Coordinates of C-alpha atoms and ligand atoms in Angstrom, one line a residue:
M1 CA -26.7 -50.7 189.0
T2 CA -26.2 -50.3 185.3
D3 CA -24.6 -53.1 183.2
S4 CA -21.4 -51.1 182.7
L5 CA -21.1 -50.4 186.4
A6 CA -21.5 -54.1 187.1
L7 CA -18.9 -55.0 184.5
A8 CA -16.4 -52.5 186.0
E9 CA -16.9 -53.8 189.5
F10 CA -16.4 -57.3 188.1
A11 CA -13.2 -56.2 186.3
Y12 CA -11.6 -54.6 189.3
G13 CA -12.2 -57.5 191.6
L14 CA -11.1 -60.1 189.1
P15 CA -7.9 -61.7 190.3
K16 CA -5.2 -61.0 187.7
A17 CA -1.5 -60.9 186.9
E18 CA 0.1 -57.8 185.5
L19 CA 3.0 -58.7 183.2
H20 CA 3.6 -55.4 181.3
L21 CA 4.3 -52.6 183.8
H22 CA 7.3 -50.3 183.8
L23 CA 8.0 -49.3 187.4
E24 CA 9.4 -46.0 186.1
G25 CA 6.1 -45.5 184.3
T26 CA 4.3 -45.5 187.7
L27 CA 5.8 -42.2 188.8
E28 CA 2.8 -40.0 189.7
P29 CA 3.3 -36.2 189.9
E30 CA 2.7 -36.2 193.7
L31 CA 5.5 -38.7 194.3
K32 CA 7.7 -36.9 191.8
F33 CA 7.4 -33.6 193.9
E34 CA 8.0 -35.5 197.1
L35 CA 11.2 -37.2 195.8
A36 CA 12.4 -33.9 194.3
A37 CA 12.1 -32.2 197.6
R38 CA 13.8 -35.1 199.4
N39 CA 16.7 -35.0 197.0
G40 CA 17.0 -31.2 196.7
I41 CA 16.1 -31.2 193.0
E42 CA 14.6 -28.2 191.4
L43 CA 11.9 -29.2 188.9
A44 CA 10.9 -27.1 185.9
E45 CA 7.2 -27.8 186.5
K46 CA 5.9 -26.5 189.9
T47 CA 2.3 -27.8 190.0
F48 CA 0.4 -31.0 189.2
E49 CA -1.3 -29.2 186.3
E50 CA 2.1 -28.1 184.9
V51 CA 3.4 -31.7 185.0
K52 CA 0.2 -33.0 183.3
A53 CA 0.5 -30.3 180.6
T54 CA 3.7 -31.9 179.5
Y55 CA 1.9 -35.2 178.8
N56 CA 1.0 -34.5 175.2
F57 CA 2.2 -37.7 173.5
T58 CA 1.6 -38.5 169.9
D59 CA 3.9 -41.5 169.5
L60 CA 6.4 -43.6 171.4
T61 CA 9.2 -41.2 170.8
S62 CA 7.4 -38.2 172.2
F63 CA 6.3 -40.2 175.2
L64 CA 9.9 -41.3 175.9
A65 CA 11.1 -37.7 175.7
V66 CA 8.9 -36.9 178.8
Y67 CA 9.4 -40.3 180.5
Y68 CA 13.2 -40.3 180.9
P69 CA 13.9 -36.8 182.2
A70 CA 11.3 -37.3 185.0
M71 CA 13.4 -40.1 186.4
Q72 CA 16.0 -37.6 187.7
V73 CA 14.2 -37.6 191.0
L74 CA 15.0 -41.2 191.6
Q75 CA 18.3 -41.5 193.4
T76 CA 18.5 -43.7 196.5
A77 CA 17.3 -47.2 197.3
D78 CA 14.5 -45.7 199.4
D79 CA 13.3 -43.7 196.3
F80 CA 13.1 -46.9 194.2
H81 CA 11.4 -48.7 197.0
D82 CA 8.8 -45.9 197.5
L83 CA 8.0 -45.8 193.8
A84 CA 7.5 -49.6 193.5
W85 CA 5.5 -49.7 196.8
A86 CA 3.2 -46.9 195.6
Y87 CA 2.5 -49.0 192.5
L88 CA 1.9 -52.2 194.4
L89 CA -0.6 -50.5 196.7
R90 CA -2.6 -49.3 193.6
A91 CA -2.2 -52.7 191.9
K92 CA -3.8 -54.3 195.0
E93 CA -6.9 -52.1 194.5
Q94 CA -7.0 -53.1 190.9
G95 CA -7.2 -56.9 191.6
V96 CA -3.5 -57.7 190.9
V97 CA -2.4 -60.8 192.8
H98 CA 0.8 -61.4 190.8
A99 CA 3.1 -58.8 189.1
E100 CA 6.1 -59.2 186.9
M101 CA 7.4 -55.6 186.8
F102 CA 9.9 -54.1 184.3
F103 CA 12.7 -51.8 185.4
D104 CA 15.2 -49.8 183.3
P105 CA 18.5 -49.8 185.1
Q106 CA 20.4 -48.0 182.3
A107 CA 18.1 -45.0 182.7
H108 CA 19.6 -44.6 186.1
T109 CA 23.2 -45.9 185.8
S110 CA 23.7 -43.6 182.8
R111 CA 23.1 -40.6 185.1
G112 CA 25.4 -41.9 187.8
V113 CA 23.0 -43.8 190.1
P114 CA 24.5 -47.1 191.2
F115 CA 22.8 -50.3 190.0
E116 CA 22.7 -51.4 193.6
N117 CA 20.4 -48.5 194.6
V118 CA 17.9 -49.5 191.9
I119 CA 17.8 -53.2 192.5
T120 CA 17.9 -53.2 196.4
G121 CA 15.1 -50.6 196.5
Y122 CA 12.8 -52.4 194.0
H123 CA 13.6 -55.8 195.6
R124 CA 12.6 -54.6 199.1
A125 CA 9.2 -53.4 197.8
A126 CA 8.7 -56.7 196.0
V127 CA 9.4 -58.8 199.1
R128 CA 7.1 -56.4 201.1
A129 CA 4.3 -56.9 198.6
G130 CA 4.4 -60.7 199.3
D131 CA 4.4 -60.2 203.1
E132 CA 1.9 -57.3 203.5
L133 CA -0.3 -57.3 200.4
G134 CA -0.5 -61.0 199.4
I135 CA 0.9 -60.0 195.9
S136 CA 3.7 -62.1 194.5
A137 CA 6.0 -59.7 192.8
E138 CA 8.9 -60.3 190.5
L139 CA 11.4 -58.0 188.6
I140 CA 12.3 -58.0 184.9
L141 CA 15.4 -56.1 183.9
C142 CA 14.8 -54.3 180.6
F143 CA 17.7 -53.3 178.3
L144 CA 17.3 -49.9 176.6
R145 CA 17.3 -50.7 172.9
D146 CA 18.6 -47.2 171.9
F147 CA 21.7 -47.9 173.9
S148 CA 24.5 -50.1 172.5
A149 CA 24.6 -53.9 172.7
E150 CA 27.8 -53.5 174.6
D151 CA 26.1 -51.4 177.2
A152 CA 23.3 -54.1 177.5
A153 CA 26.0 -56.8 178.0
A154 CA 27.7 -54.7 180.7
T155 CA 24.3 -54.2 182.4
L156 CA 23.7 -57.9 182.4
E157 CA 27.1 -58.4 184.1
S158 CA 26.2 -56.0 186.8
A159 CA 22.9 -57.8 187.4
L160 CA 24.5 -61.2 187.8
P161 CA 25.2 -60.8 191.6
Y162 CA 21.5 -60.1 192.0
K163 CA 20.3 -63.0 189.7
D164 CA 18.0 -64.5 192.4
W165 CA 16.1 -61.2 192.6
I166 CA 15.5 -60.9 188.8
I167 CA 13.2 -63.4 187.0
G168 CA 13.8 -62.3 183.4
V169 CA 15.1 -59.8 180.9
G170 CA 13.2 -57.7 178.4
L171 CA 13.9 -55.0 175.8
D172 CA 12.2 -51.6 175.7
S173 CA 12.7 -47.9 174.6
D174 CA 12.8 -46.6 171.1
E175 CA 12.4 -49.5 168.5
R176 CA 13.1 -47.3 165.5
D177 CA 16.5 -48.4 164.0
N178 CA 17.0 -50.8 167.0
P179 CA 15.8 -54.2 165.8
P180 CA 15.9 -57.3 168.0
S181 CA 18.9 -58.7 166.1
K182 CA 21.1 -56.0 167.8
F183 CA 20.5 -57.8 171.1
S184 CA 20.6 -61.5 170.0
E185 CA 23.9 -62.1 171.8
V186 CA 23.0 -60.6 175.1
F187 CA 19.7 -62.4 175.1
A188 CA 21.5 -65.7 174.4
R189 CA 23.8 -65.0 177.3
A190 CA 20.8 -64.1 179.6
R191 CA 19.1 -67.3 178.6
A192 CA 22.2 -69.3 179.5
E193 CA 22.3 -67.6 182.9
G194 CA 18.7 -68.8 183.5
F195 CA 16.7 -65.6 182.9
R196 CA 13.3 -65.8 181.3
L197 CA 13.0 -63.8 178.1
T198 CA 10.5 -61.2 176.8
M199 CA 10.8 -58.3 174.4
H200 CA 8.9 -55.3 173.3
C201 CA 7.5 -55.2 169.7
D202 CA 5.8 -51.9 169.9
I203 CA 2.7 -50.9 167.9
D204 CA 2.9 -49.8 164.2
Q205 CA 6.7 -49.5 164.1
V206 CA 8.6 -49.3 160.8
G207 CA 9.4 -53.0 160.3
S208 CA 7.0 -54.3 163.0
I209 CA 6.4 -57.6 161.3
D210 CA 10.1 -58.2 160.6
N211 CA 10.8 -57.5 164.2
I212 CA 8.1 -59.9 165.4
R213 CA 9.4 -62.6 163.1
A214 CA 12.9 -62.2 164.4
V215 CA 11.7 -62.3 168.0
L216 CA 9.8 -65.5 167.3
T217 CA 12.3 -67.3 165.2
D218 CA 15.8 -66.0 166.1
I219 CA 15.7 -64.8 169.7
R220 CA 12.8 -67.2 170.7
V221 CA 11.3 -65.3 173.6
E222 CA 8.4 -66.6 175.7
R223 CA 6.3 -63.5 175.5
I224 CA 6.0 -60.4 173.3
D225 CA 5.2 -57.0 174.9
H226 CA 2.5 -55.4 172.7
G227 CA 3.1 -57.3 169.4
T228 CA -0.5 -57.0 168.1
N229 CA 0.8 -56.1 164.6
I230 CA 1.2 -59.9 164.3
V231 CA -2.5 -60.0 163.1
E232 CA -1.1 -58.9 159.7
D233 CA 0.7 -62.2 159.2
P234 CA -1.4 -65.4 159.6
E235 CA 1.7 -67.6 159.5
L236 CA 3.2 -65.9 162.5
V237 CA -0.1 -66.0 164.3
A238 CA -0.2 -69.8 163.8
I239 CA 3.4 -70.1 165.2
A240 CA 2.5 -68.0 168.2
K241 CA -0.6 -70.0 168.9
E242 CA 1.1 -73.3 168.6
R243 CA 3.8 -72.1 171.1
G244 CA 1.3 -70.6 173.5
L245 CA 3.2 -67.3 173.3
G246 CA 2.0 -64.6 175.6
F247 CA 1.1 -61.1 174.3
T248 CA 1.1 -58.4 176.9
C249 CA -1.3 -55.8 175.4
C250 CA -1.9 -52.4 176.8
P251 CA -5.0 -50.8 175.3
V252 CA -4.9 -47.4 176.9
S253 CA -1.2 -47.0 176.2
N254 CA -1.9 -47.8 172.6
S255 CA -4.4 -45.0 172.4
F256 CA -1.7 -42.5 173.5
V257 CA 1.2 -43.7 171.2
T258 CA -1.1 -44.4 168.2
E259 CA -4.5 -43.0 167.4
Q260 CA -6.4 -45.9 168.9
M261 CA -6.5 -48.7 171.5
K262 CA -6.1 -51.4 168.8
A263 CA -9.2 -53.1 170.3
D264 CA -10.0 -54.9 167.0
E265 CA -6.5 -56.4 166.8
I266 CA -6.5 -57.5 170.5
V267 CA -10.0 -59.0 170.3
S268 CA -9.2 -60.7 167.0
L269 CA -6.1 -62.4 168.6
L270 CA -8.3 -63.3 171.6
R271 CA -10.9 -64.9 169.4
A272 CA -8.1 -66.8 167.5
G273 CA -7.2 -68.4 170.8
L274 CA -3.8 -66.6 171.4
R275 CA -2.6 -66.0 174.9
V276 CA -3.3 -62.2 175.0
M277 CA -3.9 -60.3 178.1
I278 CA -4.4 -56.8 179.4
N279 CA -1.9 -54.6 181.2
S280 CA -1.2 -50.9 182.0
D281 CA 2.4 -50.2 180.6
D282 CA 3.0 -46.7 182.1
P283 CA -0.1 -46.0 184.2
A284 CA 1.0 -42.7 185.7
Y285 CA 1.5 -41.3 182.2
F286 CA -1.5 -42.8 180.5
G287 CA -3.9 -42.3 183.4
A288 CA -5.0 -46.0 183.7
Y289 CA -3.9 -48.8 185.9
V290 CA -4.6 -52.4 184.9
G291 CA -8.2 -52.7 186.0
D292 CA -8.9 -49.4 184.3
N293 CA -7.5 -51.0 181.1
Y294 CA -9.8 -54.0 181.4
V295 CA -12.8 -51.7 181.7
A296 CA -11.6 -49.3 178.9
L297 CA -11.2 -52.2 176.4
A298 CA -14.4 -53.9 177.5
E299 CA -16.4 -50.7 176.9
Q300 CA -14.6 -50.0 173.6
A301 CA -15.0 -53.5 172.2
G302 CA -18.3 -54.5 173.8
L303 CA -16.7 -57.4 175.7
S304 CA -18.4 -59.7 178.2
E305 CA -17.4 -60.7 181.7
T306 CA -16.5 -64.1 180.3
D307 CA -14.0 -62.4 177.9
L308 CA -12.4 -60.6 180.9
V309 CA -12.1 -64.0 182.7
Q310 CA -10.2 -65.3 179.6
F311 CA -7.8 -62.3 179.8
A312 CA -7.2 -63.0 183.5
I313 CA -6.6 -66.8 182.9
N314 CA -4.2 -65.8 180.1
S315 CA -2.4 -63.5 182.4
F316 CA -1.5 -66.4 184.8
E317 CA -0.9 -68.9 182.0
A318 CA 1.6 -66.5 180.3
S319 CA 3.3 -65.6 183.6
W320 CA 6.6 -67.1 184.8
L321 CA 5.0 -68.8 187.9
T322 CA 5.3 -72.5 188.4
P323 CA 2.7 -74.8 186.8
E324 CA 1.3 -75.4 190.4
Q325 CA 1.1 -71.7 191.1
K326 CA -0.6 -71.0 187.8
A327 CA -3.2 -73.7 188.4
A328 CA -4.0 -72.3 191.8
F329 CA -4.5 -68.8 190.5
V330 CA -6.6 -70.0 187.5
E331 CA -8.8 -71.9 190.1
R332 CA -9.1 -68.7 192.0
V333 CA -10.3 -66.9 188.9
G334 CA -12.9 -69.7 188.3
E335 CA -14.2 -69.4 191.9
Y336 CA -14.5 -65.6 191.5
A337 CA -16.4 -65.9 188.2
G338 CA -18.6 -68.7 189.7
S339 CA -19.4 -66.7 192.8
R340 CA -20.8 -64.0 190.5
G341 CA -22.7 -66.2 188.1
V342 CA -20.3 -65.5 185.2
A343 CA -19.8 -68.3 182.7
L344 CA -16.2 -69.6 182.2
P345 CA -14.7 -69.4 178.7
V346 CA -15.0 -72.7 176.8
Ligands
ADE1 N1 9.4 -47.8 178.1 C1 8.3 -47.5 178.8 N2 7.2 -47.8 178.2 C2 7.5 -48.3 177.0 C3 6.8 -48.8 175.9 N3 5.5 -48.8 175.8 N4 7.5 -49.1 174.8 C4 8.9 -49.1 174.8 N5 9.6 -48.6 175.8 C5 8.9 -48.2 176.9
ZN2 ZN1 6.1 -51.2 177.7

C-alpha cells in the first residue's frame, strides 16, 4: 500500500463530525430524476451527463444559480426524508458519527411547499440516523441572506413550533450586498429562543473582513462557516482563538467558487491553534463528501495523519454536543489513532 492510500484509508475511517453540510446540496442527479418522476416534474436535463454539464461554477453566484432551480423536485415530506437519508448513508461511509446539517426552508416555502413538509421529512431522517446508523444528527435552519430580514423573521416564527427539532440557526446564500448586520435582530431573537448561532462568511467576498468582524463583535456567533479570510487580520485571529470559535472549512467547495482550495489559509489557521475543521458544503455539486475533503486537503497541503486527527478533534469540540458527548467522541478519535499507531496532536 502506498503512503497516500494509507492516508486516505485512515481519513475515511477517522470518526468525525460534519458541521457544514447543506442538505439541499446533497441532491445527486440520480435522486433528482427519481423525485422528478415521482412528482410528475419535467426536467430540462434528461441524462446524468446533461445535469453534470450544468455544473460549471466560477463563483458563489453561478453555483447558486444552478443550486436553487434543482430544488423544484423536492415537494413532500417523503422527498425531504429521502434526500437527507441518502446523505446520511453516504456520511456513514465517510466516517461521520455526528452531523449538524443545514437546511434552507425559504428555498421551499417561497415556491409554495409548506414548512411542515420540509421539517417533518428532515427530522424523520435525523431520528432514523440515530436509530439505524449510529449517527447523531441535528438540523440547523439557515436564513437566505438575499431575502429580506422580515422574511427571515417570519421563517423563524414558523420554526418555533418545531424548536425541539432544530438545534440552531445559520445564514447562507449570496453574501454580496447582504451583510450580517441585516440580520442582527433576527439572530438576537433566535438566541433568546435558545437556538445556537452560526453564519456563513464566504470566501473572498467584497467586504469579507468587515463581515467577519461584525459576526464576531456584533452578532457574536459560536461558529463561522468558511471564514478563512480572517487570516488577513491578526487581531481578529486573536479574538477567534481566545473564544475557541469554530471555522467550518470546505476545501473542495472553495476550489469551485474561487480558483483554489485555500489550503494555505486553512493550514495557517490550524497551525495558529484555531478550531478549524473540514466539511463538504454541497457534496453532490462539488463531487466530494467529507472524507474526500480530508483526503483532498491532505494531498494538496502535504498534511500528516496527526493533522487529520486534529481536524476530527476540532469537529467535535466546535459542535453543539454536550461537554460529555464531546469528550466521549474525542476519546473515540484517540482510540482510533492509537490503534493505527498515529501520534496524537500535542
Ligand atoms: N448555500 C449552499 N451552499 C452555500 C455556500 N457555500 N455559501 C452560501 N450559501 C450556500
Ligand atoms: Zn455553505
